[in-house]
């Protein structure tokens, strides 16, 4: 099974290390570029690889741990969401409840 985690924040990094430590390969994506997380990919649990946002949907499990405002970009990359597991751990702490409700209502 292949995994990807989007955004190398604290949650994504911890999940990536845990999964990689169990022998699973995990691709970590961030909004900038795969090269910006090369140092994380070189950590001792070497099963972590830097991955582009465009490559993430090719994995069977996607863990979304990105800031809330990036959700539209992530959704645009989905190829066939019916055939994968998506774990939503998107960080919405940086967004006010009123703004969050407005975005959710606009999506309907």
CSV table of C-alpha atoms in Angstrom, one decimal:
chain,number,residue,atom,x,y,z
A,1,UNK,CA,0.0,0.0,0.0
A,2,UNK,CA,1.3,3.5,-0.8
A,3,UNK,CA,0.8,6.5,1.3
A,4,UNK,CA,1.2,10.3,0.9
A,5,UNK,CA,0.9,13.0,3.4
A,6,UNK,CA,0.3,16.6,2.2
A,7,UNK,CA,2.1,19.4,4.0
A,8,UNK,CA,5.2,18.6,6.1
A,9,UNK,CA,4.0,20.3,9.3
A,10,UNK,CA,4.3,18.6,12.7
A,11,UNK,CA,1.4,16.2,12.2
A,12,UNK,CA,2.4,15.1,8.7
A,13,UNK,CA,6.1,14.7,9.8
A,14,UNK,CA,5.1,12.6,12.8
A,15,UNK,CA,2.8,10.4,10.7
A,16,UNK,CA,5.4,10.1,8.0
A,17,UNK,CA,8.1,9.0,10.5
A,18,UNK,CA,5.7,6.5,12.1
A,19,UNK,CA,4.6,5.0,8.8
A,20,UNK,CA,8.2,4.9,7.4
A,21,UNK,CA,9.5,3.4,10.7
A,22,UNK,CA,7.1,0.5,10.1
A,23,UNK,CA,8.7,-0.3,6.7
A,24,UNK,CA,6.0,1.5,4.7
A,25,UNK,CA,7.1,4.0,2.0
A,26,UNK,CA,5.5,7.4,2.3
A,27,UNK,CA,5.7,10.5,0.0
A,28,UNK,CA,5.5,13.9,1.7
A,29,UNK,CA,4.2,16.8,-0.2
A,30,UNK,CA,4.2,20.5,0.5
A,31,UNK,CA,2.9,23.5,-1.3
A,32,UNK,CA,6.3,24.8,-2.3
A,33,UNK,CA,8.3,22.0,-4.0
A,34,UNK,CA,9.6,18.5,-3.4
A,35,UNK,CA,13.1,19.9,-2.9
A,36,UNK,CA,12.0,22.0,0.1
A,37,UNK,CA,11.5,18.8,2.1
A,38,UNK,CA,14.6,16.9,1.0
A,39,UNK,CA,16.2,17.2,4.5
A,40,UNK,CA,13.1,15.4,6.0
A,41,UNK,CA,13.4,12.7,3.3
A,42,UNK,CA,17.1,12.1,4.3
A,43,UNK,CA,16.3,11.3,7.9
A,44,UNK,CA,17.3,7.8,9.3
A,45,UNK,CA,13.9,6.2,8.5
A,46,UNK,CA,14.8,6.6,4.8
A,47,UNK,CA,11.4,5.3,3.5
A,48,UNK,CA,10.3,8.9,3.3
A,49,UNK,CA,10.4,10.5,-0.2
A,50,UNK,CA,9.7,14.0,-1.4
A,51,UNK,CA,6.7,14.0,-3.7
A,52,UNK,CA,5.0,16.6,-5.9
A,53,UNK,CA,1.3,17.5,-5.3
A,54,UNK,CA,0.5,16.1,-8.7
A,55,UNK,CA,1.9,12.7,-7.8
A,56,UNK,CA,0.1,12.4,-4.4
A,57,UNK,CA,-3.2,11.2,-5.9
A,58,UNK,CA,-1.4,8.2,-7.3
A,59,UNK,CA,-1.1,6.8,-3.8
A,60,UNK,CA,-3.7,4.6,-2.2
A,61,UNK,CA,-3.9,6.5,1.1
A,62,UNK,CA,-3.7,10.3,1.3
A,63,UNK,CA,-3.3,12.1,4.7
A,64,UNK,CA,-4.3,15.7,4.4
A,65,UNK,CA,-2.6,17.8,7.0
A,66,UNK,CA,-2.3,21.1,5.2
A,67,UNK,CA,-3.6,24.5,6.2
A,68,UNK,CA,-7.3,24.8,5.4
A,69,UNK,CA,-6.9,27.4,2.7
A,70,UNK,CA,-5.0,24.9,0.5
A,71,UNK,CA,-8.0,22.5,0.4
A,72,UNK,CA,-9.1,23.7,-3.1
A,73,UNK,CA,-5.7,23.0,-4.6
A,74,UNK,CA,-5.6,19.5,-3.1
A,75,UNK,CA,-9.1,18.7,-4.3
A,76,UNK,CA,-8.3,19.8,-7.8
A,77,UNK,CA,-5.5,17.1,-7.9
A,78,UNK,CA,-7.9,14.2,-7.1
A,79,UNK,CA,-8.0,11.7,-10.0
A,80,UNK,CA,-10.5,9.1,-8.6
A,81,UNK,CA,-11.3,9.7,-4.9
A,82,UNK,CA,-13.6,6.7,-4.8
A,83,UNK,CA,-10.7,4.3,-5.0
A,84,UNK,CA,-8.6,5.7,-2.1
A,85,UNK,CA,-8.6,6.3,1.6
A,86,UNK,CA,-8.4,10.0,2.5
A,87,UNK,CA,-7.6,11.0,6.1
A,88,UNK,CA,-8.7,14.6,6.7
A,89,UNK,CA,-6.5,16.2,9.3
A,90,UNK,CA,-6.6,19.6,7.7
A,91,UNK,CA,-5.6,22.4,10.0
A,92,UNK,CA,-8.4,25.0,10.4
A,93,UNK,CA,-7.0,26.7,13.5
A,94,UNK,CA,-5.8,29.7,11.4
A,95,UNK,CA,-9.3,30.5,10.1
A,96,UNK,CA,-12.1,32.2,12.0
A,97,UNK,CA,-15.3,30.3,12.6
A,98,UNK,CA,-17.2,33.0,10.5
A,99,UNK,CA,-14.8,32.6,7.5
A,100,UNK,CA,-14.9,28.8,7.8
A,101,UNK,CA,-18.8,28.9,7.7
A,102,UNK,CA,-18.7,31.2,4.7
A,103,UNK,CA,-16.3,28.9,2.8
A,104,UNK,CA,-18.3,25.8,3.6
A,105,UNK,CA,-21.6,27.5,2.5
A,106,UNK,CA,-20.0,28.7,-0.7
A,107,UNK,CA,-19.0,25.1,-1.6
A,108,UNK,CA,-22.6,24.0,-1.7
